[in-house]
mmCIF file of N, CA and C in Angstrom:
data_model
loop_
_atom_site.group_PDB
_atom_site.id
_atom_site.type_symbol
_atom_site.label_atom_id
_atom_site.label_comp_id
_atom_site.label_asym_id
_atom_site.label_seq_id
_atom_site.Cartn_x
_atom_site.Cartn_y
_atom_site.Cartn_z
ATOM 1 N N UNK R 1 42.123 137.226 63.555
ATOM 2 C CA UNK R 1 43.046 136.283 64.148
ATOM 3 C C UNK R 1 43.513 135.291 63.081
ATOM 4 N N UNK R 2 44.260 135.093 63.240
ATOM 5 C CA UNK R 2 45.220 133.903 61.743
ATOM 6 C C UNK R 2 45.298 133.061 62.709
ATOM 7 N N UNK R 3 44.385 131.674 61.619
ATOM 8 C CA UNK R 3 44.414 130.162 62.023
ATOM 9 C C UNK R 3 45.791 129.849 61.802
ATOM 10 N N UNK R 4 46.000 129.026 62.442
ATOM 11 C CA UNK R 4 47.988 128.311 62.164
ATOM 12 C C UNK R 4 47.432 126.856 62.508
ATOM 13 N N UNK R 5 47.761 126.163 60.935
ATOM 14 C CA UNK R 5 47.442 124.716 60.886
ATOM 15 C C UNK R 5 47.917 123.585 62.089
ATOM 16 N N UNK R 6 46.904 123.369 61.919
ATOM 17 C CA UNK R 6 47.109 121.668 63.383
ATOM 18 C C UNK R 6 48.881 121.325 63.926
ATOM 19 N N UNK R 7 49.863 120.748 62.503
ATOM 20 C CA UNK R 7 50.780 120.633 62.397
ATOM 21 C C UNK R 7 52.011 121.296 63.218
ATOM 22 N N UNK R 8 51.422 122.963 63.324
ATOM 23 C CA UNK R 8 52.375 123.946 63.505
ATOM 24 C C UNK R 8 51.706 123.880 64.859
ATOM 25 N N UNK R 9 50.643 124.028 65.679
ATOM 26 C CA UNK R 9 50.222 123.929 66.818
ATOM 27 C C UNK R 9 50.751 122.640 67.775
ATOM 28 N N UNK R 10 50.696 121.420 67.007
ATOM 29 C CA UNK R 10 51.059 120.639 67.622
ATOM 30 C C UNK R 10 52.647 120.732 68.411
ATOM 31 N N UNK R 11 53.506 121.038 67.405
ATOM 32 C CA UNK R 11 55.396 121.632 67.103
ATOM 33 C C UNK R 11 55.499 121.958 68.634
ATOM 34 N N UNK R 12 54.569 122.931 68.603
ATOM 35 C CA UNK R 12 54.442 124.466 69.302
ATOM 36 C C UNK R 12 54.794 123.824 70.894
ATOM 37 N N UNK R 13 53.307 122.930 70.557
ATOM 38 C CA UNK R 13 53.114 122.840 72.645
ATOM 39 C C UNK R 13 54.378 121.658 72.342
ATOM 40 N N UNK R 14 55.001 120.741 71.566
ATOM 41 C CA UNK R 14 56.022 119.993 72.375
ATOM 42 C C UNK R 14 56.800 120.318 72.745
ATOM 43 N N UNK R 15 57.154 121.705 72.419
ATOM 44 C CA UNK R 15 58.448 122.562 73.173
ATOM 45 C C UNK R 15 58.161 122.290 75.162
ATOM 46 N N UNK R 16 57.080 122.117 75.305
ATOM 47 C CA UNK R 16 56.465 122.514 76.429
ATOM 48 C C UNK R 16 56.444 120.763 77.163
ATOM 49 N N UNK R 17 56.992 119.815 76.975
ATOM 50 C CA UNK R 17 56.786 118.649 77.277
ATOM 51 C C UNK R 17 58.503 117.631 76.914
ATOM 52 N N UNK R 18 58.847 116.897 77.835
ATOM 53 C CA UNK R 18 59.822 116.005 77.085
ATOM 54 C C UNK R 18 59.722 114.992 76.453
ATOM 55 N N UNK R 19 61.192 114.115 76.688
ATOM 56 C CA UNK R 19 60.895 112.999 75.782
ATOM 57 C C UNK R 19 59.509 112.058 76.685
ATOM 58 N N UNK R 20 59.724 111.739 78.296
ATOM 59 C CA UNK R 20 58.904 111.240 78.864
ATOM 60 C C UNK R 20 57.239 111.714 79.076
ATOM 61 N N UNK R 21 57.347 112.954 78.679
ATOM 62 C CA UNK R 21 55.595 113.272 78.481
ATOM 63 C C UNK R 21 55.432 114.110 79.626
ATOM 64 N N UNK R 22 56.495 114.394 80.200
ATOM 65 C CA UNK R 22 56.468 115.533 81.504
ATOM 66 C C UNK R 22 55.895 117.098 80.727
ATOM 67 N N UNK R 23 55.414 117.722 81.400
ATOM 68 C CA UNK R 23 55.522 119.232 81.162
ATOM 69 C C UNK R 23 56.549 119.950 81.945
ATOM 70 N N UNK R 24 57.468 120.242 81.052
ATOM 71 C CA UNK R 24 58.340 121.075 81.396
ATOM 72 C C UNK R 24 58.483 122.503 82.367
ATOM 73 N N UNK R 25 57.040 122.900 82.560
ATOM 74 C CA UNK R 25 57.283 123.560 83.351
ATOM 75 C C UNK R 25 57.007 123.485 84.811
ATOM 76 N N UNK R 26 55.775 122.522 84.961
ATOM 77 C CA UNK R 26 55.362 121.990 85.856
ATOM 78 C C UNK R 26 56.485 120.954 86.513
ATOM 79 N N UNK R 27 57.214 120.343 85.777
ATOM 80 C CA UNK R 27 58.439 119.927 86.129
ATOM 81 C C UNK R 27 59.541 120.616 87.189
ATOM 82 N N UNK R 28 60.043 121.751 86.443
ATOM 83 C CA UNK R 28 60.643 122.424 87.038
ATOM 84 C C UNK R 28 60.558 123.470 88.337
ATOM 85 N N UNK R 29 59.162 123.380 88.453
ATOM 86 C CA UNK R 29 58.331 123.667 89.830
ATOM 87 C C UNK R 29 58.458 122.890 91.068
ATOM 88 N N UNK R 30 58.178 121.535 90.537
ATOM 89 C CA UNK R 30 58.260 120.214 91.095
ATOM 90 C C UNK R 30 59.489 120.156 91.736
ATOM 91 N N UNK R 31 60.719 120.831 90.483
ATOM 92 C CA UNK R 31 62.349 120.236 91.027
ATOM 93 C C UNK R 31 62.578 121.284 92.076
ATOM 94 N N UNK R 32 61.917 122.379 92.000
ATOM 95 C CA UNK R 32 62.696 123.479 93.066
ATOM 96 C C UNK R 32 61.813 123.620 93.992
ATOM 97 N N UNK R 33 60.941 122.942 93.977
ATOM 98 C CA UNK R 33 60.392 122.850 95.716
ATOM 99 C C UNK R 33 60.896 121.407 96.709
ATOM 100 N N UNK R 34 61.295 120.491 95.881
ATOM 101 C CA UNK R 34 61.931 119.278 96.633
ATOM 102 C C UNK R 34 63.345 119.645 96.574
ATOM 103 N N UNK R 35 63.735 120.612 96.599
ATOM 104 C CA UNK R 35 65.174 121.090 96.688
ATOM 105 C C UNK R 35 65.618 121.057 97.738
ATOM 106 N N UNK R 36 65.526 120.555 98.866
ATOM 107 C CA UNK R 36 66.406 120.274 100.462
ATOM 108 C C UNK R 36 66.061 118.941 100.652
ATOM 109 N N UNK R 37 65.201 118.280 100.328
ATOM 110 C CA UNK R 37 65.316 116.753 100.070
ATOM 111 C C UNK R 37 65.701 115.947 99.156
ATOM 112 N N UNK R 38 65.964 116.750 97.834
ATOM 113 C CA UNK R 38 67.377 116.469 97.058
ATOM 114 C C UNK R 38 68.432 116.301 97.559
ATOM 115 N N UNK R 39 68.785 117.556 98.362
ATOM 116 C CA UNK R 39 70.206 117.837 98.814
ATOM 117 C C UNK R 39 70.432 116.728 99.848
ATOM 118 N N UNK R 40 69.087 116.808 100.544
ATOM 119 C CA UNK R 40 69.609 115.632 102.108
ATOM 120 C C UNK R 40 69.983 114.038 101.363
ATOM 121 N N UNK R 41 69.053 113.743 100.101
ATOM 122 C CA UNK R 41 69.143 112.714 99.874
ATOM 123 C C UNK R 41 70.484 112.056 99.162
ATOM 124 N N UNK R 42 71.013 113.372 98.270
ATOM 125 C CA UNK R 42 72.340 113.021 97.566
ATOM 126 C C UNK R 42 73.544 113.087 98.734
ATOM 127 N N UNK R 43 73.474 113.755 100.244
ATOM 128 C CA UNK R 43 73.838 113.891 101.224
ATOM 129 C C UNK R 43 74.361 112.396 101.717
ATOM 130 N N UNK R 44 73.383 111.963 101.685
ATOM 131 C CA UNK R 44 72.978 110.562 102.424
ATOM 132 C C UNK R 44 73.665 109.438 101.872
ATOM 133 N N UNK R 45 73.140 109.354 100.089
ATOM 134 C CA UNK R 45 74.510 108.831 99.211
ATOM 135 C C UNK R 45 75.968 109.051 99.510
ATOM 136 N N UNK R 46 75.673 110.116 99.354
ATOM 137 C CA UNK R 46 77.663 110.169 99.937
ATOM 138 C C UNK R 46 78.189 109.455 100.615
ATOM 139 N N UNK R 47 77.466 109.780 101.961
ATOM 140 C CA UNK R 47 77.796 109.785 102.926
ATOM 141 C C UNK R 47 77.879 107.995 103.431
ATOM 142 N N UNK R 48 76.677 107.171 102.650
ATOM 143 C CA UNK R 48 76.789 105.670 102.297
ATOM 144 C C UNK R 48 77.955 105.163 101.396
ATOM 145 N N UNK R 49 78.640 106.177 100.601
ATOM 146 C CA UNK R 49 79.793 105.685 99.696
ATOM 147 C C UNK R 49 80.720 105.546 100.310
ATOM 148 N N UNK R 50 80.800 106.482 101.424
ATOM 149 C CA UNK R 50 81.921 106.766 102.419
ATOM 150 C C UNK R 50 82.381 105.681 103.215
ATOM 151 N N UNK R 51 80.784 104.822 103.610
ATOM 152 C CA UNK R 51 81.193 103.968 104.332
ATOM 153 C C UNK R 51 81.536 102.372 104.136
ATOM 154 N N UNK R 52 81.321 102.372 102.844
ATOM 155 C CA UNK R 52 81.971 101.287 102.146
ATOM 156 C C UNK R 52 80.992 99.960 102.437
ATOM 157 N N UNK R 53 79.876 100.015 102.250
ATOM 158 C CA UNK R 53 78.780 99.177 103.148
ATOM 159 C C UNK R 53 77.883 98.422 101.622
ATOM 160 N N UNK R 54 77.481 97.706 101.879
ATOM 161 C CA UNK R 54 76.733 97.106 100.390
ATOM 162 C C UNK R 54 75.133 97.464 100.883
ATOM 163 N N UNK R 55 74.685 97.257 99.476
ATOM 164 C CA UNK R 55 72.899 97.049 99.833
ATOM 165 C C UNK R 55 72.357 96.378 100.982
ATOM 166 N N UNK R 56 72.902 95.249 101.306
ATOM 167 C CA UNK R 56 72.291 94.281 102.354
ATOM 168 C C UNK R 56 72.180 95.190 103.779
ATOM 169 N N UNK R 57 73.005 95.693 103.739
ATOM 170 C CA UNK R 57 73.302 96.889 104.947
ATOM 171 C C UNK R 57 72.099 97.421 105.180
ATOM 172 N N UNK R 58 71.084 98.035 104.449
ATOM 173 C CA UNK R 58 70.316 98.469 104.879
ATOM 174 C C UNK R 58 69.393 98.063 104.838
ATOM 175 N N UNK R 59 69.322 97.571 105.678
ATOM 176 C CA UNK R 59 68.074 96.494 106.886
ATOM 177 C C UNK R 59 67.520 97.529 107.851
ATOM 178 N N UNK R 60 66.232 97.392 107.961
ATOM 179 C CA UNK R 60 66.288 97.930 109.106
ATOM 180 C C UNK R 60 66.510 97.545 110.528
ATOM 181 N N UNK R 61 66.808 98.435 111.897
ATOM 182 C CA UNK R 61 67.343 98.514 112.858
ATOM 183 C C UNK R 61 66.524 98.031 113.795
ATOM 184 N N UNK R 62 66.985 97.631 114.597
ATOM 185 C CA UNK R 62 65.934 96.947 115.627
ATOM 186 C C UNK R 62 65.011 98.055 115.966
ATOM 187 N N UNK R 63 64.819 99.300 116.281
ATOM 188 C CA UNK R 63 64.166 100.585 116.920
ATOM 189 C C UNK R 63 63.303 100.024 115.591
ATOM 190 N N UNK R 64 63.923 100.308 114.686
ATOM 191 C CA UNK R 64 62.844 100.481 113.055
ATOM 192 C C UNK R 64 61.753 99.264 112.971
ATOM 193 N N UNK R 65 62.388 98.196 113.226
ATOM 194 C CA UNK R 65 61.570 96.780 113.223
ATOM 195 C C UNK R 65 60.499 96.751 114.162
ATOM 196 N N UNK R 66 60.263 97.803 115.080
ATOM 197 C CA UNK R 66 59.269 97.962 116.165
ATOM 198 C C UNK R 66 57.922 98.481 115.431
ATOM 199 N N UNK R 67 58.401 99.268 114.369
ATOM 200 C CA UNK R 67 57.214 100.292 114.098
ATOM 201 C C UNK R 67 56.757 99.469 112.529
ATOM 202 N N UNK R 68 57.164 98.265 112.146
ATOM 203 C CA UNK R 68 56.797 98.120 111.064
ATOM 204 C C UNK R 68 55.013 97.357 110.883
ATOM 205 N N UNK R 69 55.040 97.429 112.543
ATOM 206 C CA UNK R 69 53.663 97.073 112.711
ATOM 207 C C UNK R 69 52.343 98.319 112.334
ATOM 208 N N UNK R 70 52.985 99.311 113.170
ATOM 209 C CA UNK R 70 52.086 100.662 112.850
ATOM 210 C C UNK R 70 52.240 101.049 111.097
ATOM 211 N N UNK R 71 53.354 100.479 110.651
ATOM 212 C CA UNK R 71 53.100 101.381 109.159
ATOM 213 C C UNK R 71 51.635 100.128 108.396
ATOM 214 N N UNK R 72 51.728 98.240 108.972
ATOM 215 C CA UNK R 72 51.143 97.683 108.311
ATOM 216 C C UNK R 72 49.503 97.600 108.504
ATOM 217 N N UNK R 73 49.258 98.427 109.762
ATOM 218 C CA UNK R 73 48.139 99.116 110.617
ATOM 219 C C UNK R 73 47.778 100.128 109.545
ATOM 220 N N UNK R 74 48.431 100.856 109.384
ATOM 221 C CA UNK R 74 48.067 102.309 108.748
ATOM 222 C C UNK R 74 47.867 102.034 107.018
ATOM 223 N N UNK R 75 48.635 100.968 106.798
ATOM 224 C CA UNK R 75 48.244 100.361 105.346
ATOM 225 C C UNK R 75 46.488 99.892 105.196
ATOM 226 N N UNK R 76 46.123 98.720 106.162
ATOM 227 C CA UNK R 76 45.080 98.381 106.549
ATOM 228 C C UNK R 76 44.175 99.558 106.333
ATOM 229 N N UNK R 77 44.463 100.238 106.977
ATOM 230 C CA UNK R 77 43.304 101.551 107.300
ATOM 231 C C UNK R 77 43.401 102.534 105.950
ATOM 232 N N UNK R 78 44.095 102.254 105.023
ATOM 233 C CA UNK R 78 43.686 102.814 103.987
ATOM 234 C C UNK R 78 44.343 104.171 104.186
ATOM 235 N N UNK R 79 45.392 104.675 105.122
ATOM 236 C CA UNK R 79 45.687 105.693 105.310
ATOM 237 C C UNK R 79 47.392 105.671 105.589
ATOM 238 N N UNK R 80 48.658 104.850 104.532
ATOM 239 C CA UNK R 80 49.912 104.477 104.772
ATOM 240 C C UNK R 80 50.762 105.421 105.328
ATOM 241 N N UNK R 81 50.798 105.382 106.623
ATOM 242 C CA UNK R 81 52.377 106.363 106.699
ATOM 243 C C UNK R 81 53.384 105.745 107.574
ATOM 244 N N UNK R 82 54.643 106.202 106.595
ATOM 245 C CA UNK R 82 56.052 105.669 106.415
ATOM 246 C C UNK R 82 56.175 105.675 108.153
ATOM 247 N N UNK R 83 56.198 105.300 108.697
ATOM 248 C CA UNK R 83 56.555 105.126 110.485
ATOM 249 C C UNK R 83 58.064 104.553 110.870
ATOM 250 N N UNK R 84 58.602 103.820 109.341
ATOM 251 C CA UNK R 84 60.169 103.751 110.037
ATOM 252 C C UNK R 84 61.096 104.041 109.201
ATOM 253 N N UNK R 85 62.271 103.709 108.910
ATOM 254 C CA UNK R 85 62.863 104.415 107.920
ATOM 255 C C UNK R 85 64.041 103.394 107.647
ATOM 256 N N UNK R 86 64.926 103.118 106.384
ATOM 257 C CA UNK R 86 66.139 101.866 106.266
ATOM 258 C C UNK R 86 66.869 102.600 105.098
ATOM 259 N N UNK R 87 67.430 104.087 105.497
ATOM 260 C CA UNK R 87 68.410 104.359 105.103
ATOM 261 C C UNK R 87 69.580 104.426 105.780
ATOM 262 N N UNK R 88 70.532 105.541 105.964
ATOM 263 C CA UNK R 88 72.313 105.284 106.349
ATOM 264 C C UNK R 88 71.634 105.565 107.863
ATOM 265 N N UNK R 89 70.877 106.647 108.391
ATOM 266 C CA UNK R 89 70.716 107.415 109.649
ATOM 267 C C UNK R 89 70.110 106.600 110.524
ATOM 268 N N UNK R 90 70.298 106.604 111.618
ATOM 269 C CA UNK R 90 69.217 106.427 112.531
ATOM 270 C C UNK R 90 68.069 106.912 113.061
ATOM 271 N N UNK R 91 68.730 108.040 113.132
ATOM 272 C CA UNK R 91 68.052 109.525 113.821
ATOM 273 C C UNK R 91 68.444 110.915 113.121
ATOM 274 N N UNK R 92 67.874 111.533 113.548
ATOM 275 C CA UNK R 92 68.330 113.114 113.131
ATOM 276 C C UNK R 92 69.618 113.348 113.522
ATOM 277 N N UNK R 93 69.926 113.454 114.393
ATOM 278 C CA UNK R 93 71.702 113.521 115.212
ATOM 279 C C UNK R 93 72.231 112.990 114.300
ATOM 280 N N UNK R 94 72.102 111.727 113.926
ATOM 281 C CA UNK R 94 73.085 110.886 113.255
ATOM 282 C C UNK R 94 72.968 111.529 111.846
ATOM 283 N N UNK R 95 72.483 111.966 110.929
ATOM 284 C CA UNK R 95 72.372 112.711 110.074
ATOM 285 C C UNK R 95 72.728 114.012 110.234
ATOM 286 N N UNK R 96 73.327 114.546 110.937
ATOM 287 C CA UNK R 96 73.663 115.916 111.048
ATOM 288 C C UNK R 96 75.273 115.482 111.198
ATOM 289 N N UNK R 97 75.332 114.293 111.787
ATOM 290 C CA UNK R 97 77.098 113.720 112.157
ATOM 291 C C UNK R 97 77.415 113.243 110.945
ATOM 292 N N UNK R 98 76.660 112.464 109.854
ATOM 293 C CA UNK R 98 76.890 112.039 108.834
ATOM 294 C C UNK R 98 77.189 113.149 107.828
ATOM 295 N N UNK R 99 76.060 113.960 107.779
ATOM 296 C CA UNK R 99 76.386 114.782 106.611
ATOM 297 C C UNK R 99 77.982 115.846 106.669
ATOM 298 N N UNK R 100 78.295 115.709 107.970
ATOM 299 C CA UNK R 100 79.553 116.587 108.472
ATOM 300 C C UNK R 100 80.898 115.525 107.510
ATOM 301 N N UNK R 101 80.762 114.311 107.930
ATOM 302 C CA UNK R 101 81.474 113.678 107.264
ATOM 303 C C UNK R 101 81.905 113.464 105.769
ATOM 304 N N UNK R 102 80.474 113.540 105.674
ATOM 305 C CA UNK R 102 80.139 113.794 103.671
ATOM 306 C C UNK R 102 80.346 115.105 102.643
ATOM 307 N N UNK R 103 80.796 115.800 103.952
ATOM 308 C CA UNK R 103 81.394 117.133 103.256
ATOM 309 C C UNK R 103 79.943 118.817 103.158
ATOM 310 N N UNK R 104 78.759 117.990 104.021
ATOM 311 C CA UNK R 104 77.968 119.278 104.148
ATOM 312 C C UNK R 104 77.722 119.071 105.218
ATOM 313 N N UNK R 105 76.763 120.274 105.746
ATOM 314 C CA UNK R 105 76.717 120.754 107.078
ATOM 315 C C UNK R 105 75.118 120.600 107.400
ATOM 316 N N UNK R 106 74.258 120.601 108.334
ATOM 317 C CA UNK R 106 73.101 121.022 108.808
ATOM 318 C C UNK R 106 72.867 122.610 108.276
ATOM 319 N N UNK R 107 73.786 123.163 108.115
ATOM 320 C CA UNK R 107 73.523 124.729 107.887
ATOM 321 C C UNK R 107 72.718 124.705 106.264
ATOM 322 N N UNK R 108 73.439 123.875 105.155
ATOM 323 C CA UNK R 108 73.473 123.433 103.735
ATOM 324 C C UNK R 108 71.635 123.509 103.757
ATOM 325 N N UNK R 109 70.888 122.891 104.991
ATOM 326 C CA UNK R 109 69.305 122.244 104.558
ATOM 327 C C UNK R 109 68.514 123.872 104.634
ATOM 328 N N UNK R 110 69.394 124.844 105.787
ATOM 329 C CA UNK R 110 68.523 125.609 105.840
ATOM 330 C C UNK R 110 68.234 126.901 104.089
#
């Protein structure tokens, strides 16, 4: 077996890593399994550009302001889950009406 000096080993694996210290391939695993929550999310952008609305806008909704108790419950308990949500949608419906507007469909997620 032929040793290949430190130098040339090192070269080798940075092919395999970026500038941020990611591994490149494990990366790209990463990107194509969050691939429909990409799509919903750049969806969602749009679909907020569309409506000409600033940051302050998204506040959450009175329905949402109900549950911000259970997410600060579930913090407590050492076990956080997201229970409301303060993006463009309300609901699912409304995200299926939005994304129609934004130029994709419900069909696009499947």
């Amino acid at each position: 077996m032929i040793e290949l000096p430190e130098e040339i080993i090192e070269y080798i694996i940075s092919f395999t890593c970026d500038r941020r210290g990611y591994n490149k391939i494990l990366y790209n695993e990463r990107k194509k399994a969050n691939w429909i929550r990409m799509r919903r999310i750049r969806g969602e952008l749009k679909y907020f550009g569309l409506l000409h609305y600033s940051v302050a806008w998204l506040r959450t909704c009175g329905d949402q302001k109900t549950r911000i108790k259970d997410f600060k419950k579930s913090l407590k308990d050492g076990h956080p889950v997201v229970a409301y949500h303060t993006g463009c949608y309300r609901n699912s419906y409304h995200e299926i009406d939005g994304s129609e507007l934004a130029g994709w469909t419900a069909k696009d997620l499947n």
